[in-house]
Short mmCIF file of C-alpha atoms and ligand atoms in Angstrom, two decimals:
data_model
loop_
_atom_site.label_atom_id
_atom_site.label_comp_id
_atom_site.label_asym_id
_atom_site.label_seq_id
_atom_site.Cartn_x
_atom_site.Cartn_y
_atom_site.Cartn_z
CA UNK A 1 142.05 168.12 -109.83
CA UNK A 2 143.70 165.45 -107.71
CA UNK A 3 141.41 162.67 -106.58
CA UNK A 4 142.54 161.57 -103.16
CA UNK A 5 141.77 158.94 -100.58
CA UNK A 6 142.89 160.37 -97.25
CA UNK A 7 143.97 157.62 -94.87
CA UNK A 8 143.93 159.10 -91.39
CA UNK A 9 143.77 158.52 -87.62
CA UNK A 10 141.57 161.49 -86.69
CA UNK A 11 143.25 163.17 -84.53
CA UNK A 12 143.47 166.97 -84.15
CA UNK A 13 146.00 167.74 -86.90
CA UNK A 14 144.33 165.04 -89.03
CA UNK A 15 141.12 167.06 -88.90
CA UNK A 16 143.09 170.19 -89.81
CA UNK A 17 144.28 168.23 -92.87
CA UNK A 18 140.84 166.83 -93.76
CA UNK A 19 139.25 170.30 -93.70
CA UNK A 20 142.14 171.65 -95.82
CA UNK A 21 141.68 168.89 -98.43
CA UNK A 22 137.91 169.34 -98.53
CA UNK A 23 138.22 173.11 -98.96
CA UNK A 24 140.81 173.30 -101.73
CA UNK A 25 139.54 173.24 -105.34
CA UNK A 26 142.63 171.36 -106.58
CA UNK A 27 141.55 168.33 -104.53
CA UNK A 28 138.58 166.02 -104.82
CA UNK A 29 138.33 164.22 -101.48
CA UNK A 30 136.86 160.85 -102.45
CA UNK A 31 137.12 159.14 -99.10
CA UNK A 32 138.47 159.26 -95.60
CA UNK A 33 139.74 155.81 -94.65
CA UNK A 34 140.42 155.50 -90.96
CA UNK A 35 143.07 153.74 -88.95
CA UNK A 36 143.84 153.37 -85.22
CA UNK A 37 146.60 155.69 -83.98
CA UNK A 38 145.82 158.97 -82.27
CA UNK A 39 142.51 157.42 -81.17
CA UNK A 40 140.92 153.98 -81.15
CA UNK A 41 139.46 152.90 -84.50
CA UNK A 42 135.94 153.43 -83.10
CA UNK A 43 136.63 156.98 -81.93
CA UNK A 44 138.64 157.92 -85.01
CA UNK A 45 135.95 156.65 -87.36
CA UNK A 46 133.25 158.45 -85.38
CA UNK A 47 135.31 161.66 -85.66
CA UNK A 48 135.46 161.28 -89.46
CA UNK A 49 131.71 160.62 -89.68
CA UNK A 50 131.08 163.62 -87.44
CA UNK A 51 132.96 165.85 -89.90
CA UNK A 52 131.11 164.35 -92.87
CA UNK A 53 127.77 165.02 -91.20
CA UNK A 54 128.69 168.47 -89.88
CA UNK A 55 130.07 169.80 -93.16
CA UNK A 56 128.10 167.72 -95.67
CA UNK A 57 131.14 166.10 -97.31
CA UNK A 58 130.54 163.89 -100.34
CA UNK A 59 133.54 161.79 -99.29
CA UNK A 60 132.89 158.26 -98.09
CA UNK A 61 134.06 157.37 -94.61
CA UNK A 62 135.53 153.89 -94.40
CA UNK A 63 136.64 152.08 -91.26
CA UNK A 64 140.10 150.55 -91.36
CA UNK A 65 142.51 148.53 -89.26
CA UNK A 66 142.26 148.45 -85.47
CA UNK A 67 145.81 147.20 -84.90
CA UNK A 68 149.25 146.91 -86.49
CA UNK A 69 150.25 143.98 -88.73
CA UNK A 70 152.95 142.44 -86.53
CA UNK A 71 153.94 144.48 -83.49
CA UNK A 72 151.89 144.93 -80.30
CA UNK A 73 149.58 147.96 -80.42
CA UNK A 74 151.02 151.12 -78.90
CA UNK A 75 147.59 152.51 -77.94
CA UNK A 76 145.96 155.91 -78.49
CA UNK A 77 147.94 159.09 -77.73
CA UNK A 78 145.47 160.55 -75.24
CA UNK A 79 148.01 163.01 -73.84
CA UNK A 80 148.31 164.67 -77.29
CA UNK A 81 144.85 164.27 -78.86
CA UNK A 82 142.54 163.74 -75.88
CA UNK A 83 140.30 160.92 -74.74
CA UNK A 84 138.39 160.57 -78.05
CA UNK A 85 140.84 162.19 -80.46
CA UNK A 86 139.59 165.76 -80.85
CA UNK A 87 140.77 167.26 -77.60
CA UNK A 88 137.91 168.78 -75.61
CA UNK A 89 135.47 168.32 -78.49
CA UNK A 90 133.60 165.01 -78.50
CA UNK A 91 131.74 163.73 -81.55
CA UNK A 92 128.12 162.81 -80.78
CA UNK A 93 127.53 159.09 -80.25
CA UNK A 94 124.17 159.13 -82.08
CA UNK A 95 125.35 160.06 -85.58
CA UNK A 96 122.88 159.16 -88.32
CA UNK A 97 125.56 158.47 -90.96
CA UNK A 98 127.48 155.22 -91.04
CA UNK A 99 130.71 154.03 -92.59
CA UNK A 100 131.02 152.19 -95.92
CA UNK A 101 130.52 148.47 -95.22
CA UNK A 102 133.92 147.46 -96.66
CA UNK A 103 137.14 147.42 -94.66
CA UNK A 104 139.41 150.32 -95.68
CA UNK A 105 142.00 148.16 -97.46
CA UNK A 106 139.29 146.65 -99.69
CA UNK A 107 137.81 150.07 -100.39
CA UNK A 108 141.28 151.28 -101.45
CA UNK A 109 141.76 148.29 -103.77
CA UNK A 110 138.30 148.72 -105.36
CA UNK A 111 138.72 152.49 -105.85
CA UNK A 112 142.18 152.24 -107.36
CA UNK A 113 141.08 149.51 -109.78
CA UNK A 114 137.98 151.48 -110.78
CA UNK A 115 140.08 154.54 -111.74
CA UNK A 116 143.54 153.33 -112.77
CA UNK A 117 146.22 156.02 -112.65
CA UNK A 118 143.83 158.57 -111.14
CA UNK A 119 143.99 158.17 -107.37
CA UNK A 120 146.51 159.64 -104.97
CA UNK A 121 146.66 157.95 -101.58
CA UNK A 122 147.50 160.41 -98.84
CA UNK A 123 148.40 158.71 -95.56
CA UNK A 124 148.66 160.70 -92.34
CA UNK A 125 148.42 157.89 -89.78
CA UNK A 126 150.00 154.45 -89.31
CA UNK A 127 150.40 152.75 -92.71
CA UNK A 128 148.50 149.54 -91.88
CA UNK A 129 145.60 149.98 -94.34
CA UNK A 130 147.94 150.68 -97.26
CA UNK A 131 150.12 147.67 -96.43
CA UNK A 132 147.06 145.40 -96.14
CA UNK A 133 145.83 146.65 -99.52
CA UNK A 134 149.23 145.92 -101.10
CA UNK A 135 149.35 142.45 -99.56
CA UNK A 136 145.86 141.54 -100.78
CA UNK A 137 146.32 143.08 -104.25
CA UNK A 138 149.96 143.86 -105.11
CA UNK A 139 148.86 144.93 -108.61
CA UNK A 140 147.44 148.18 -107.23
CA UNK A 141 151.03 149.46 -106.98
CA UNK A 142 150.98 150.00 -110.73
CA UNK A 143 147.57 151.66 -110.70
CA UNK A 144 147.97 154.38 -108.05
CA UNK A 145 148.99 157.86 -109.21
CA UNK A 146 151.07 158.65 -106.14
CA UNK A 147 151.32 157.87 -102.42
CA UNK A 148 151.97 160.86 -100.16
CA UNK A 149 152.87 160.07 -96.55
CA UNK A 150 153.28 162.19 -93.44
CA UNK A 151 155.58 160.10 -91.31
CA UNK A 152 159.09 159.27 -90.27
CA UNK A 153 161.97 161.70 -89.90
CA UNK A 154 165.04 161.80 -92.07
CA UNK A 155 167.47 163.82 -90.05
CA UNK A 156 167.20 167.48 -90.95
CA UNK A 157 168.71 169.25 -87.91
CA UNK A 158 169.48 165.74 -86.65
CA UNK A 159 165.77 165.26 -85.94
CA UNK A 160 164.76 161.58 -86.07
CA UNK A 161 161.69 161.08 -83.91
CA UNK A 162 159.01 162.22 -81.49
CA UNK A 163 157.77 159.09 -79.65
CA UNK A 164 161.35 157.91 -79.25
CA UNK A 165 164.52 159.80 -80.24
CA UNK A 166 164.56 157.57 -83.35
CA UNK A 167 160.93 157.08 -84.31
CA UNK A 168 158.01 159.20 -85.40
CA UNK A 169 154.52 158.17 -84.20
CA UNK A 170 152.93 157.03 -87.49
CA UNK A 171 155.87 154.79 -88.36
CA UNK A 172 156.45 153.62 -84.78
CA UNK A 173 152.80 152.47 -84.60
CA UNK A 174 153.38 149.98 -87.44
CA UNK A 175 156.97 149.82 -88.71
CA UNK A 176 156.34 146.63 -90.71
CA UNK A 177 153.51 148.27 -92.64
CA UNK A 178 155.68 151.31 -93.33
CA UNK A 179 158.49 149.14 -94.71
CA UNK A 180 156.03 147.38 -97.03
CA UNK A 181 154.64 150.70 -98.29
CA UNK A 182 158.06 152.34 -98.83
CA UNK A 183 159.57 149.38 -100.70
CA UNK A 184 156.59 148.72 -103.00
CA UNK A 185 156.91 149.61 -106.68
CA UNK A 186 154.70 152.70 -106.58
CA UNK A 187 155.78 156.34 -106.39
CA UNK A 188 155.99 157.47 -102.74
CA UNK A 189 156.64 160.94 -101.36
CA UNK A 190 157.35 161.12 -97.63
CA UNK A 191 157.12 164.37 -95.71
CA UNK A 192 158.71 163.58 -92.38
CA UNK A 193 158.59 165.13 -88.96
CA UNK A 194 161.82 167.06 -89.46
CA UNK A 195 160.11 168.94 -92.31
CA UNK A 196 156.58 169.27 -90.88
CA UNK A 197 158.13 170.82 -87.77
CA UNK A 198 159.52 173.63 -89.91
CA UNK A 199 155.95 174.94 -90.25
CA UNK A 200 154.29 176.28 -87.12
CA UNK A 201 150.73 177.34 -86.31
CA UNK A 202 151.36 179.93 -83.62
CA UNK A 203 148.71 180.75 -81.04
CA UNK A 204 148.15 184.06 -82.86
CA UNK A 205 147.80 182.33 -86.24
CA UNK A 206 145.04 180.10 -84.85
CA UNK A 207 143.30 183.05 -83.16
CA UNK A 208 143.33 184.87 -86.49
CA UNK A 209 141.91 181.83 -88.25
CA UNK A 210 139.08 181.69 -85.69
CA UNK A 211 138.31 185.36 -86.32
CA UNK A 212 138.52 185.23 -90.11
CA UNK A 213 137.31 181.77 -91.14
CA UNK A 214 133.80 181.71 -89.69
CA UNK A 215 132.54 178.41 -88.25
CA UNK A 216 135.37 176.30 -89.66
CA UNK A 217 137.94 178.64 -88.14
CA UNK A 218 136.13 178.42 -84.81
CA UNK A 219 136.01 174.60 -85.02
CA UNK A 220 139.75 174.34 -85.73
CA UNK A 221 140.35 176.69 -82.82
CA UNK A 222 138.11 174.62 -80.52
CA UNK A 223 139.77 171.28 -81.26
CA UNK A 224 143.26 172.77 -81.04
CA UNK A 225 142.89 174.05 -77.42
CA UNK A 226 143.86 170.65 -75.96
CA UNK A 227 146.70 170.25 -78.49
CA UNK A 228 148.10 173.68 -77.62
CA UNK A 229 147.97 172.83 -73.92
CA UNK A 230 150.06 169.71 -74.65
CA UNK A 231 152.52 171.77 -76.70
CA UNK A 232 152.79 174.43 -74.04
CA UNK A 233 153.24 172.02 -71.13
CA UNK A 234 155.26 169.19 -72.72
CA UNK A 235 157.05 170.74 -75.70
CA UNK A 236 157.48 174.29 -74.43
CA UNK A 237 155.97 175.98 -77.49
CA UNK A 238 152.93 178.29 -77.80
CA UNK A 239 151.34 176.83 -80.89
CA UNK A 240 151.69 173.55 -82.80
CA UNK A 241 153.61 172.04 -85.67
CA UNK A 242 151.88 171.52 -89.00
CA UNK A 243 152.15 167.75 -89.43
CA UNK A 244 149.25 166.28 -91.38
CA UNK A 245 148.23 169.42 -93.32
CA UNK A 246 151.75 169.36 -94.82
CA UNK A 247 150.88 166.20 -96.79
CA UNK A 248 147.83 167.94 -98.25
CA UNK A 249 149.93 171.03 -99.02
CA UNK A 250 152.25 168.78 -101.02
CA UNK A 251 149.36 167.50 -103.15
CA UNK A 252 148.13 171.04 -103.81
CA UNK A 253 151.55 172.56 -104.52
CA UNK A 254 154.57 170.23 -104.65
CA UNK A 255 156.85 173.23 -105.27
CA UNK A 256 156.50 174.13 -101.58
CA UNK A 257 158.89 171.27 -100.79
CA UNK A 258 162.45 170.33 -101.68
CA UNK A 259 162.85 166.58 -102.24
CA UNK A 260 165.64 164.00 -102.28
CA UNK A 261 165.49 160.63 -104.02
CA UNK A 262 166.55 157.17 -102.93
CA UNK A 263 165.26 153.88 -101.52
CA UNK A 264 163.70 153.97 -98.04
CA UNK A 265 163.65 151.25 -95.38
CA UNK A 266 162.25 151.10 -91.86
CA UNK A 267 163.85 149.50 -88.80
CA UNK A 268 161.22 147.03 -87.56
CA UNK A 269 162.61 146.07 -84.16
CA UNK A 270 165.26 146.78 -81.56
CA UNK A 271 166.12 150.10 -79.90
CA UNK A 272 165.66 152.05 -83.15
CA UNK A 273 162.30 150.43 -83.97
CA UNK A 274 160.44 152.74 -86.34
CA UNK A 275 163.51 154.59 -87.59
CA UNK A 276 163.19 155.62 -91.25
CA UNK A 277 166.32 155.60 -93.38
CA UNK A 278 166.94 156.63 -96.96
CA UNK A 279 169.97 155.80 -99.06
CA UNK A 280 170.45 158.85 -101.24
CA UNK A 281 174.05 158.74 -102.36
CA UNK A 282 175.20 157.10 -105.58
CA UNK A 283 177.76 154.77 -104.02
CA UNK A 284 177.40 151.12 -104.99
CA UNK A 285 178.38 148.13 -102.84
CA UNK A 286 178.86 144.55 -103.76
CA UNK A 287 175.96 143.29 -101.69
CA UNK A 288 173.74 146.26 -102.26
CA UNK A 289 170.25 144.82 -102.09
CA UNK A 290 169.10 148.34 -101.23
CA UNK A 291 169.55 149.19 -104.87
CA UNK A 292 166.79 146.72 -105.67
CA UNK A 293 164.23 148.86 -103.89
CA UNK A 294 162.50 151.66 -105.77
CA UNK A 295 163.82 155.18 -105.34
CA UNK A 296 161.23 157.19 -103.41
CA UNK A 297 161.10 160.89 -102.62
CA UNK A 298 161.70 162.39 -99.20
CA UNK A 299 161.09 166.01 -98.18
CA UNK A 300 164.20 167.85 -97.02
CA UNK A 301 162.88 171.39 -96.92
CA UNK A 302 159.69 173.47 -97.03
CA UNK A 303 158.79 177.06 -97.81
CA UNK A 304 156.93 177.35 -94.54
CA UNK A 305 155.66 180.94 -94.92
CA UNK A 306 154.05 180.03 -98.24
CA UNK A 307 152.53 176.88 -96.73
CA UNK A 308 150.99 178.84 -93.84
CA UNK A 309 149.57 181.36 -96.31
CA UNK A 310 148.09 178.59 -98.46
CA UNK A 311 146.42 176.98 -95.43
CA UNK A 312 145.00 180.27 -94.22
CA UNK A 313 143.63 181.30 -97.61
CA UNK A 314 142.12 177.87 -98.22
CA UNK A 315 140.36 177.61 -94.87
C1 BDR B 1 151.86 162.31 -86.52
O1 BDR B 1 151.39 161.56 -85.40
C2 BDR B 1 150.11 161.97 -85.04
O2 BDR B 1 150.05 162.35 -83.70
C3 BDR B 1 149.76 163.15 -85.88
O3 BDR B 1 148.39 163.12 -86.27
C4 BDR B 1 150.66 163.04 -87.08
O4 BDR B 1 150.08 162.27 -88.09
C5 BDR B 1 153.01 163.19 -86.07
O5 BDR B 1 154.05 162.42 -85.57
CA1 CA B 2 147.72 161.69 -88.05
#
């Protein structure tokens, strides 16, 4: 099994990913570390605790960063994920469970050091917690099994962003953190927007899940009503893309994805702030400091039918 810490900004598709990870036998969900993003850190953390309480997860819930490292905060994406992050569903404010007392970056450091080579970090929100962990304890880079990120966009079908034409939300929220994470000497796999948008939960797919997957199916259906309204009104699609669950799908079955290797950097300011770029050709230049950065893996294709089947069967 893969022991994972799922770093997330819960978030409707984040919850779809959390439930997927918890349900699949190939994954041991050790913790959900939270980060601002789709919701405020308070709301996102409450959403994670709500899931833990509702479904009896063993996973720890750990509160993380409330703002990016350098840039000004963008603020929660209420139009996509609703006022508190789960659309029309609101986690109770009187939950009996509470978060681990440590900040998320410290929890990550402690966990990785306690089980060297064993832990996969899966990040499906802004990369602030991971960057803070690396800054406080750079040695963890050599102790993590793998880092799997949903974020960025690398240009399949010329697709480079959703919040701006050149930036995807998770990276745009904290481009400096993303650049730290992608250039660190640990193995990173990035599944970007251009690939997650190849997989689509149609309205019918979600209806079927509600009918076949008992209470969990109903819960996913309930939280996704608001999301589908956004998609219908603003994107013009009847259904939603499969962003965050794609990162979990990679951990369960990497053969679902086609990957390309090369160093990755992030544009940290200017009109293309948050743009992710990968150098994947073999050409060498005289002043090629890019070559100094570790080659990381980027998704360039997905077997979407197989991914949808895996999600359905798991839930
Ligand atoms: C990413 O941004 C968030 O809205 C989603 O949860 C996902 O992680 C997609 O750009
Ligand atoms: Ca997310």
